[in-house]
């Protein structure tokens, strides 16, 4: 039985740089490590295009928080609709992280003083992933790195509805501080979300609306993977997250009604795919490639060689 210590894991879709990126991020942040790896099998080559034995996914932790990187090919590109907010207790830490994360990338908001922070900057790193680095002084940090959703375009104005939806779906969830736009902050509409934080499964998240002109929106480059211990959980999250206009995809992927990508996956799947028995991995891969919502019973049959 797989043990789940972090229910929701940011899942990052790279072209072919997953291993390189994982090593880079673990060199930038403290309390970090590169973790377990799954490798491509012959099955599904026409989908992933990776030679057998090539790194498919790689887990890593930065500041004690788990991420997974995928070598998925040049299908999706990172954009600022989902960024990672890093809270720093010293300005020196802000400077150090900014220098490393912005090198080879670009500044979306230059490092400097803003009304909400004495030192803050928003950068896209060398891989296109977005980071907000913010000085918070002596304030206590419950979580060092916070995934942050920005609702733009046709989704602008829906941040508060999304927060209420997510906190109704997940356990150990609550809405935190909410700051709204006021009069005179056009183009942002009065009452929409300037910044809000919320908790799902005891993990911190943030959200905002932005009515400014943006040429991006949520996509599969960053998804949130929900690991499930049994079929009942898979059925629950799949039904809840696809409700009211969500879209089912393949291999456990879906989009919710706000366009955010999720994966609803059995925790045992990654264990199966790390098995040293190549035939088992082949059978499991062939089985899950045919699925939309994961069926744990069928995966176990494939793993055990039972038809």
C-alpha atoms as a printed R data frame, in Angstrom:
    type eleno elety resid chain resno       x       y       z
1   ATOM     1    CA   UNK     A     1   0.000   0.000   0.000
2   ATOM     2    CA   UNK     A     2   1.420   3.362  -1.023
3   ATOM     3    CA   UNK     A     3   1.774   5.962   1.725
4   ATOM     4    CA   UNK     A     4   0.622   9.463   0.786
5   ATOM     5    CA   UNK     A     5   2.304  12.336   2.596
6   ATOM     6    CA   UNK     A     6   1.298  15.099   0.146
7   ATOM     7    CA   UNK     A     7  -2.126  14.610  -1.359
8   ATOM     8    CA   UNK     A     8  -1.812  17.195  -4.160
9   ATOM     9    CA   UNK     A     9   1.433  17.415  -6.127
10  ATOM    10    CA   UNK     A    10   2.327  20.012  -8.789
11  ATOM    11    CA   UNK     A    11   3.119  18.080 -11.971
12  ATOM    12    CA   UNK     A    12   5.346  19.888 -14.464
13  ATOM    13    CA   UNK     A    13   5.353  19.031 -18.182
14  ATOM    14    CA   UNK     A    14   8.757  19.596 -19.793
15  ATOM    15    CA   UNK     A    15   9.856  18.826 -23.334
16  ATOM    16    CA   UNK     A    16  12.928  16.717 -22.564
17  ATOM    17    CA   UNK     A    17  14.516  18.670 -19.682
18  ATOM    18    CA   UNK     A    18  12.751  17.093 -16.674
19  ATOM    19    CA   UNK     A    19  15.875  15.566 -15.119
20  ATOM    20    CA   UNK     A    20  17.985  18.665 -15.782
21  ATOM    21    CA   UNK     A    21  15.280  20.921 -14.319
22  ATOM    22    CA   UNK     A    22  14.861  18.782 -11.197
23  ATOM    23    CA   UNK     A    23  18.605  19.015 -10.535
24  ATOM    24    CA   UNK     A    24  18.513  22.776 -11.121
25  ATOM    25    CA   UNK     A    25  15.631  23.439  -8.718
26  ATOM    26    CA   UNK     A    26  17.147  21.247  -6.006
27  ATOM    27    CA   UNK     A    27  20.376  23.239  -6.343
28  ATOM    28    CA   UNK     A    28  18.516  26.547  -5.927
29  ATOM    29    CA   UNK     A    29  16.344  25.756  -2.903
30  ATOM    30    CA   UNK     A    30  17.131  24.412   0.565
31  ATOM    31    CA   UNK     A    31  15.759  21.224   2.129
32  ATOM    32    CA   UNK     A    32  15.730  19.712  -1.339
33  ATOM    33    CA   UNK     A    33  16.394  16.362  -2.973
34  ATOM    34    CA   UNK     A    34  15.916  14.471  -6.218
35  ATOM    35    CA   UNK     A    35  13.690  11.448  -5.685
36  ATOM    36    CA   UNK     A    36  12.274   8.472  -7.506
37  ATOM    37    CA   UNK     A    37  12.290   8.025 -11.262
38  ATOM    38    CA   UNK     A    38  10.073   6.174 -13.727
39  ATOM    39    CA   UNK     A    39  11.496   5.226 -17.099
40  ATOM    40    CA   UNK     A    40   9.879   4.857 -20.495
41  ATOM    41    CA   UNK     A    41   8.956   1.378 -21.661
42  ATOM    42    CA   UNK     A    42   8.371   0.177 -25.200
43  ATOM    43    CA   UNK     A    43   4.639   0.516 -24.636
44  ATOM    44    CA   UNK     A    44   3.286   3.894 -25.659
45  ATOM    45    CA   UNK     A    45   6.320   4.916 -27.717
46  ATOM    46    CA   UNK     A    46   4.011   6.319 -30.392
47  ATOM    47    CA   UNK     A    47   2.573   8.623 -27.703
48  ATOM    48    CA   UNK     A    48   5.639   9.730 -25.762
49  ATOM    49    CA   UNK     A    49   8.422   9.161 -28.316
50  ATOM    50    CA   UNK     A    50  10.940   8.301 -25.596
51  ATOM    51    CA   UNK     A    51  13.471   5.507 -26.158
52  ATOM    52    CA   UNK     A    52  13.088   2.615 -23.722
53  ATOM    53    CA   UNK     A    53  14.871   3.358 -20.442
54  ATOM    54    CA   UNK     A    54  14.741   7.133 -20.831
55  ATOM    55    CA   UNK     A    55  13.558   9.128 -17.809
56  ATOM    56    CA   UNK     A    56   9.786   9.565 -18.024
57  ATOM    57    CA   UNK     A    57   9.059  11.195 -14.673
58  ATOM    58    CA   UNK     A    58  11.278  12.362 -11.850
59  ATOM    59    CA   UNK     A    59  10.176  13.366  -8.376
60  ATOM    60    CA   UNK     A    60  11.945  16.082  -6.454
61  ATOM    61    CA   UNK     A    61  11.463  18.053  -3.270
62  ATOM    62    CA   UNK     A    62  12.289  21.702  -2.754
63  ATOM    63    CA   UNK     A    63  11.815  23.288   0.661
64  ATOM    64    CA   UNK     A    64  10.335  19.932   1.681
65  ATOM    65    CA   UNK     A    65   7.538  20.150  -0.896
66  ATOM    66    CA   UNK     A    66   7.078  17.470  -3.533
67  ATOM    67    CA   UNK     A    67   6.964  18.092  -7.281
68  ATOM    68    CA   UNK     A    68   6.982  15.728 -10.262
69  ATOM    69    CA   UNK     A    69   8.560  16.576 -13.618
70  ATOM    70    CA   UNK     A    70   7.632  14.807 -16.863
71  ATOM    71    CA   UNK     A    71   9.453  14.469 -20.166
72  ATOM    72    CA   UNK     A    72   6.302  14.864 -22.243
73  ATOM    73    CA   UNK     A    73   7.573  16.399 -25.478
74  ATOM    74    CA   UNK     A    74   7.047  19.895 -26.935
75  ATOM    75    CA   UNK     A    75   3.263  19.832 -26.589
76  ATOM    76    CA   UNK     A    76   2.567  22.325 -23.797
77  ATOM    77    CA   UNK     A    77   4.439  25.423 -22.644
78  ATOM    78    CA   UNK     A    78   4.605  26.911 -19.164
79  ATOM    79    CA   UNK     A    79   2.966  30.296 -18.683
80  ATOM    80    CA   UNK     A    80   2.224  32.602 -15.716
81  ATOM    81    CA   UNK     A    81  -1.366  31.392 -15.219
82  ATOM    82    CA   UNK     A    82   0.112  29.094 -12.571
83  ATOM    83    CA   UNK     A    83   3.157  30.354 -10.700
84  ATOM    84    CA   UNK     A    84   4.924  29.478  -7.473
85  ATOM    85    CA   UNK     A    85   5.081  32.126  -4.755
86  ATOM    86    CA   UNK     A    86   8.194  31.848  -2.571
87  ATOM    87    CA   UNK     A    87   7.993  33.572   0.827
88  ATOM    88    CA   UNK     A    88  11.311  34.854   2.201
89  ATOM    89    CA   UNK     A    89  12.138  36.145   5.685
90  ATOM    90    CA   UNK     A    90  15.139  38.186   4.540
91  ATOM    91    CA   UNK     A    91  15.814  40.495   1.616
92  ATOM    92    CA   UNK     A    92  19.115  38.697   1.070
93  ATOM    93    CA   UNK     A    93  17.218  35.476   0.420
94  ATOM    94    CA   UNK     A    94  15.033  37.284  -2.107
95  ATOM    95    CA   UNK     A    95  18.132  38.568  -3.899
96  ATOM    96    CA   UNK     A    96  19.756  35.134  -3.979
97  ATOM    97    CA   UNK     A    97  16.704  33.338  -5.322
98  ATOM    98    CA   UNK     A    98  15.990  36.079  -7.845
99  ATOM    99    CA   UNK     A    99  19.498  35.910  -9.245
100 ATOM   100    CA   UNK     A   100  19.339  32.141  -9.728
101 ATOM   101    CA   UNK     A   101  15.746  31.851 -10.958
102 ATOM   102    CA   UNK     A   102  15.864  34.779 -13.375
103 ATOM   103    CA   UNK     A   103  19.214  33.814 -14.926
104 ATOM   104    CA   UNK     A   104  18.515  32.711 -18.482
105 ATOM   105    CA   UNK     A   105  14.868  33.666 -18.060
106 ATOM   106    CA   UNK     A   106  12.942  36.942 -18.001
107 ATOM   107    CA   UNK     A   107  11.372  39.356 -15.515
108 ATOM   108    CA   UNK     A   108   7.582  39.691 -15.591
109 ATOM   109    CA   UNK     A   109   7.637  42.173 -12.686
110 ATOM   110    CA   UNK     A   110  11.062  43.613 -11.962
111 ATOM   111    CA   UNK     A   111  12.610  43.014  -8.563
112 ATOM   112    CA   UNK     A   112  11.867  46.033  -6.400
113 ATOM   113    CA   UNK     A   113   9.607  47.626  -3.809
114 ATOM   114    CA   UNK     A   114   5.831  47.332  -4.192
115 ATOM   115    CA   UNK     A   115   2.873  48.412  -2.021
116 ATOM   116    CA   UNK     A   116   2.467  44.840  -0.769
117 ATOM   117    CA   UNK     A   117   6.152  44.023  -0.174
118 ATOM   118    CA   UNK     A   118   9.414  45.859   0.396
119 ATOM   119    CA   UNK     A   119  11.073  43.473  -2.049
120 ATOM   120    CA   UNK     A   120   9.301  41.392  -4.667
121 ATOM   121    CA   UNK     A   121   9.789  40.160  -8.207
122 ATOM   122    CA   UNK     A   122   8.060  37.828 -10.661
123 ATOM   123    CA   UNK     A   123  10.261  35.923 -13.094
124 ATOM   124    CA   UNK     A   124  10.063  33.178 -15.662
125 ATOM   125    CA   UNK     A   125  13.064  30.898 -15.275
126 ATOM   126    CA   UNK     A   126  15.173  29.329 -18.032
127 ATOM   127    CA   UNK     A   127  12.499  26.657 -18.576
128 ATOM   128    CA   UNK     A   128   9.576  29.103 -18.643
129 ATOM   129    CA   UNK     A   129   8.270  28.236 -15.171
130 ATOM   130    CA   UNK     A   130   7.015  31.281 -13.224
131 ATOM   131    CA   UNK     A   131   8.194  32.231  -9.746
132 ATOM   132    CA   UNK     A   132   7.084  35.062  -7.483
133 ATOM   133    CA   UNK     A   133   9.776  35.821  -4.902
134 ATOM   134    CA   UNK     A   134   8.540  37.951  -2.007
135 ATOM   135    CA   UNK     A   135   9.991  39.349   1.205
136 ATOM   136    CA   UNK     A   136   7.541  38.854   4.080
137 ATOM   137    CA   UNK     A   137   9.743  39.894   7.017
138 ATOM   138    CA   UNK     A   138   9.281  38.123  10.330
139 ATOM   139    CA   UNK     A   139   5.838  36.730   9.487
140 ATOM   140    CA   UNK     A   140   5.512  33.034  10.156
141 ATOM   141    CA   UNK     A   141   5.428  30.823   7.074
142 ATOM   142    CA   UNK     A   142   3.115  27.821   7.093
143 ATOM   143    CA   UNK     A   143   4.413  26.863   3.665
144 ATOM   144    CA   UNK     A   144   7.480  28.145   1.837
145 ATOM   145    CA   UNK     A   145   6.253  27.695  -1.749
146 ATOM   146    CA   UNK     A   146   2.616  28.329  -2.697
147 ATOM   147    CA   UNK     A   147   1.090  27.336  -6.058
148 ATOM   148    CA   UNK     A   148  -0.783  30.409  -7.299
149 ATOM   149    CA   UNK     A   149  -3.571  30.421  -9.891
150 ATOM   150    CA   UNK     A   150  -4.174  33.539 -11.987
151 ATOM   151    CA   UNK     A   151  -7.591  33.757 -13.641
152 ATOM   152    CA   UNK     A   152  -7.335  35.714 -16.892
153 ATOM   153    CA   UNK     A   153  -9.304  36.147 -20.107
154 ATOM   154    CA   UNK     A   154 -12.674  34.419 -20.022
155 ATOM   155    CA   UNK     A   155 -11.813  33.011 -16.579
156 ATOM   156    CA   UNK     A   156 -11.140  36.456 -15.080
157 ATOM   157    CA   UNK     A   157 -13.527  37.172 -12.217
158 ATOM   158    CA   UNK     A   158 -13.939  33.488 -11.355
159 ATOM   159    CA   UNK     A   159 -11.157  33.166  -8.768
160 ATOM   160    CA   UNK     A   160 -13.488  33.397  -5.774
161 ATOM   161    CA   UNK     A   161 -15.915  30.871  -7.269
162 ATOM   162    CA   UNK     A   162 -12.995  28.533  -7.949
163 ATOM   163    CA   UNK     A   163 -11.741  28.825  -4.372
164 ATOM   164    CA   UNK     A   164 -15.196  28.034  -3.018
165 ATOM   165    CA   UNK     A   165 -15.466  25.086  -5.404
166 ATOM   166    CA   UNK     A   166 -12.084  23.581  -4.535
167 ATOM   167    CA   UNK     A   167 -12.612  23.951  -0.791
168 ATOM   168    CA   UNK     A   168 -15.943  22.133  -1.158
169 ATOM   169    CA   UNK     A   169 -14.316  19.213  -2.990
170 ATOM   170    CA   UNK     A   170 -11.248  18.544  -0.845
171 ATOM   171    CA   UNK     A   171 -10.839  17.613   2.806
172 ATOM   172    CA   UNK     A   172  -8.973  19.684   5.392
173 ATOM   173    CA   UNK     A   173  -9.840  22.735   3.314
174 ATOM   174    CA   UNK     A   174 -10.596  26.330   4.217
175 ATOM   175    CA   UNK     A   175 -10.689  29.799   2.709
176 ATOM   176    CA   UNK     A   176  -8.083  32.149   4.160
177 ATOM   177    CA   UNK     A   177  -7.529  35.863   3.634
178 ATOM   178    CA   UNK     A   178  -9.214  37.478   0.630
179 ATOM   179    CA   UNK     A   179  -8.320  40.899  -0.757
180 ATOM   180    CA   UNK     A   180 -10.614  42.417  -3.383
181 ATOM   181    CA   UNK     A   181  -9.976  45.070  -5.997
182 ATOM   182    CA   UNK     A   182 -11.621  48.373  -5.172
183 ATOM   183    CA   UNK     A   183 -12.794  51.365  -7.172
184 ATOM   184    CA   UNK     A   184 -10.239  52.981  -9.418
185 ATOM   185    CA   UNK     A   185  -8.173  49.842  -9.979
186 ATOM   186    CA   UNK     A   186  -9.245  49.394 -13.569
187 ATOM   187    CA   UNK     A   187  -9.035  47.389 -15.714
188 ATOM   188    CA   UNK     A   188  -9.633  45.066 -12.769
189 ATOM   189    CA   UNK     A   189 -13.261  45.019 -11.740
190 ATOM   190    CA   UNK     A   190 -14.265  46.135  -8.270
191 ATOM   191    CA   UNK     A   191 -14.932  43.091  -6.108
192 ATOM   192    CA   UNK     A   192 -12.775  40.668  -8.067
193 ATOM   193    CA   UNK     A   193  -9.868  38.975  -6.311
194 ATOM   194    CA   UNK     A   194  -6.582  40.844  -5.957
195 ATOM   195    CA   UNK     A   195  -5.123  38.022  -3.858
196 ATOM   196    CA   UNK     A   196  -6.574  35.199  -1.814
197 ATOM   197    CA   UNK     A   197  -5.160  32.187  -0.054
198 ATOM   198    CA   UNK     A   198  -6.838  28.889   0.683
199 ATOM   199    CA   UNK     A   199  -6.012  25.424   1.953
200 ATOM   200    CA   UNK     A   200  -6.725  22.023   0.403
201 ATOM   201    CA   UNK     A   201  -5.671  18.840   2.195
202 ATOM   202    CA   UNK     A   202  -3.684  21.035   4.614
203 ATOM   203    CA   UNK     A   203  -1.686  22.427   1.672
204 ATOM   204    CA   UNK     A   204  -1.569  26.128   0.875
205 ATOM   205    CA   UNK     A   205  -2.675  27.617  -2.447
206 ATOM   206    CA   UNK     A   206  -3.361  31.147  -3.677
207 ATOM   207    CA   UNK     A   207  -5.461  32.710  -6.430
208 ATOM   208    CA   UNK     A   208  -6.028  36.046  -8.136
209 ATOM   209    CA   UNK     A   209  -7.953  37.632 -10.987
210 ATOM   210    CA   UNK     A   210  -6.267  39.775 -13.625
211 ATOM   211    CA   UNK     A   211  -8.229  41.745 -16.220
212 ATOM   212    CA   UNK     A   212  -5.095  42.945 -17.966
213 ATOM   213    CA   UNK     A   213  -4.408  41.702 -21.468
214 ATOM   214    CA   UNK     A   214  -2.757  38.286 -21.392
215 ATOM   215    CA   UNK     A   215  -2.070  35.915 -24.259
216 ATOM   216    CA   UNK     A   216  -2.181  32.752 -22.138
217 ATOM   217    CA   UNK     A   217  -4.488  30.702 -19.955
218 ATOM   218    CA   UNK     A   218  -4.428  27.496 -17.942
219 ATOM   219    CA   UNK     A   219  -3.048  24.490 -19.811
220 ATOM   220    CA   UNK     A   220  -1.635  21.023 -19.196
221 ATOM   221    CA   UNK     A   221   1.953  22.234 -18.729
222 ATOM   222    CA   UNK     A   222   1.148  22.460 -15.023
223 ATOM   223    CA   UNK     A   223  -1.400  20.095 -13.560
224 ATOM   224    CA   UNK     A   224  -2.239  19.201  -9.986
225 ATOM   225    CA   UNK     A   225  -1.998  15.481  -9.305
226 ATOM   226    CA   UNK     A   226  -4.335  14.064  -6.672
227 ATOM   227    CA   UNK     A   227  -3.055  10.724  -5.399
228 ATOM   228    CA   UNK     A   228  -5.765   8.327  -4.299
229 ATOM   229    CA   UNK     A   229  -5.580   5.289  -2.028
230 ATOM   230    CA   UNK     A   230  -8.529   3.391  -3.515
231 ATOM   231    CA   UNK     A   231 -11.085   3.327  -6.322
232 ATOM   232    CA   UNK     A   232 -13.672   5.097  -4.190
233 ATOM   233    CA   UNK     A   233 -11.403   8.137  -3.956
234 ATOM   234    CA   UNK     A   234 -10.657   8.058  -7.682
235 ATOM   235    CA   UNK     A   235 -14.367   7.932  -8.495
236 ATOM   236    CA   UNK     A   236 -15.101  10.779  -6.064
237 ATOM   237    CA   UNK     A   237 -12.474  13.234  -7.311
238 ATOM   238    CA   UNK     A   238 -13.069  12.360 -10.967
239 ATOM   239    CA   UNK     A   239 -16.792  13.039 -10.634
240 ATOM   240    CA   UNK     A   240 -16.390  16.220  -8.579
241 ATOM   241    CA   UNK     A   241 -13.648  17.813 -10.691
242 ATOM   242    CA   UNK     A   242 -15.331  17.090 -14.041
243 ATOM   243    CA   UNK     A   243 -18.752  18.293 -12.907
244 ATOM   244    CA   UNK     A   244 -20.577  21.265 -14.415
245 ATOM   245    CA   UNK     A   245 -18.535  21.639 -17.591
246 ATOM   246    CA   UNK     A   246 -15.254  19.927 -16.747
247 ATOM   247    CA   UNK     A   247 -13.589  17.827 -19.440
248 ATOM   248    CA   UNK     A   248 -12.388  14.236 -19.197
249 ATOM   249    CA   UNK     A   249  -9.115  13.401 -20.891
250 ATOM   250    CA   UNK     A   250  -6.956  10.251 -20.992
251 ATOM   251    CA   UNK     A   251  -4.661   8.520 -18.490
252 ATOM   252    CA   UNK     A   252  -6.294  10.101 -15.450
253 ATOM   253    CA   UNK     A   253  -6.108  13.668 -16.772
254 ATOM   254    CA   UNK     A   254  -9.014  16.115 -16.707
255 ATOM   255    CA   UNK     A   255  -9.801  19.811 -16.789
256 ATOM   256    CA   UNK     A   256 -12.185  21.345 -14.293
257 ATOM   257    CA   UNK     A   257 -14.846  23.903 -15.213
258 ATOM   258    CA   UNK     A   258 -12.296  26.721 -14.811
259 ATOM   259    CA   UNK     A   259  -9.814  25.129 -17.213
260 ATOM   260    CA   UNK     A   260  -7.313  24.017 -14.560
261 ATOM   261    CA   UNK     A   261  -5.724  20.638 -15.305
262 ATOM   262    CA   UNK     A   262  -5.768  17.856 -12.729
263 ATOM   263    CA   UNK     A   263  -4.640  14.255 -12.606
264 ATOM   264    CA   UNK     A   264  -6.570  11.781 -10.478
265 ATOM   265    CA   UNK     A   265  -4.222   8.853 -10.025
266 ATOM   266    CA   UNK     A   266  -3.855   5.805  -7.791
267 ATOM   267    CA   UNK     A   267  -0.813   6.111  -5.540
268 ATOM   268    CA   UNK     A   268   0.197   2.540  -6.406
269 ATOM   269    CA   UNK     A   269   0.583   3.372 -10.112
270 ATOM   270    CA   UNK     A   270   3.973   5.047  -9.750
271 ATOM   271    CA   UNK     A   271   5.141   2.089  -7.660
272 ATOM   272    CA   UNK     A   272   4.059  -0.296 -10.416
273 ATOM   273    CA   UNK     A   273   5.860   1.758 -13.058
274 ATOM   274    CA   UNK     A   274   9.084   1.661 -11.026
275 ATOM   275    CA   UNK     A   275   9.123  -2.146 -10.927
276 ATOM   276    CA   UNK     A   276  12.328  -3.686 -12.260
277 ATOM   277    CA   UNK     A   277  10.320  -6.315 -14.133
278 ATOM   278    CA   UNK     A   278  10.003  -4.757 -17.592
279 ATOM   279    CA   UNK     A   279   7.143  -7.060 -18.579
280 ATOM   280    CA   UNK     A   280   5.059  -5.865 -15.633
281 ATOM   281    CA   UNK     A   281   5.740  -2.249 -16.551
282 ATOM   282    CA   UNK     A   282   4.798  -2.970 -20.179
283 ATOM   283    CA   UNK     A   283   1.507  -4.562 -19.170
284 ATOM   284    CA   UNK     A   284   0.583  -1.758 -16.776
285 ATOM   285    CA   UNK     A   285   1.503   0.907 -19.330
286 ATOM   286    CA   UNK     A   286  -0.561  -0.744 -22.054
287 ATOM   287    CA   UNK     A   287  -3.487  -0.980 -19.631
288 ATOM   288    CA   UNK     A   288  -3.504   2.628 -18.433
289 ATOM   289    CA   UNK     A   289  -2.995   4.077 -21.920
290 ATOM   290    CA   UNK     A   290  -6.477   2.768 -22.753
291 ATOM   291    CA   UNK     A   291  -8.100   4.408 -19.732
292 ATOM   292    CA   UNK     A   292  -9.633   7.796 -19.079
293 ATOM   293    CA   UNK     A   293 -10.483   7.426 -15.392
294 ATOM   294    CA   UNK     A   294  -8.103   4.973 -13.766
295 ATOM   295    CA   UNK     A   295  -9.413   1.540 -12.784
296 ATOM   296    CA   UNK     A   296  -7.247   0.160  -9.975
297 ATOM   297    CA   UNK     A   297  -8.642  -3.353 -10.377
298 ATOM   298    CA   UNK     A   298  -7.644  -3.491 -14.034
299 ATOM   299    CA   UNK     A   299  -4.206  -2.046 -13.273
300 ATOM   300    CA   UNK     A   300  -3.627  -4.722 -10.635
301 ATOM   301    CA   UNK     A   301  -4.700  -7.421 -13.091
302 ATOM   302    CA   UNK     A   302  -2.253  -6.115 -15.674
303 ATOM   303    CA   UNK     A   303   0.512  -5.879 -13.087
304 ATOM   304    CA   UNK     A   304  -0.069  -9.461 -11.975
305 ATOM   305    CA   UNK     A   305  -0.378 -10.782 -15.510
306 ATOM   306    CA   UNK     A   306  -4.030 -11.766 -15.082
307 ATOM   307    CA   UNK     A   307  -6.304 -11.354 -18.080
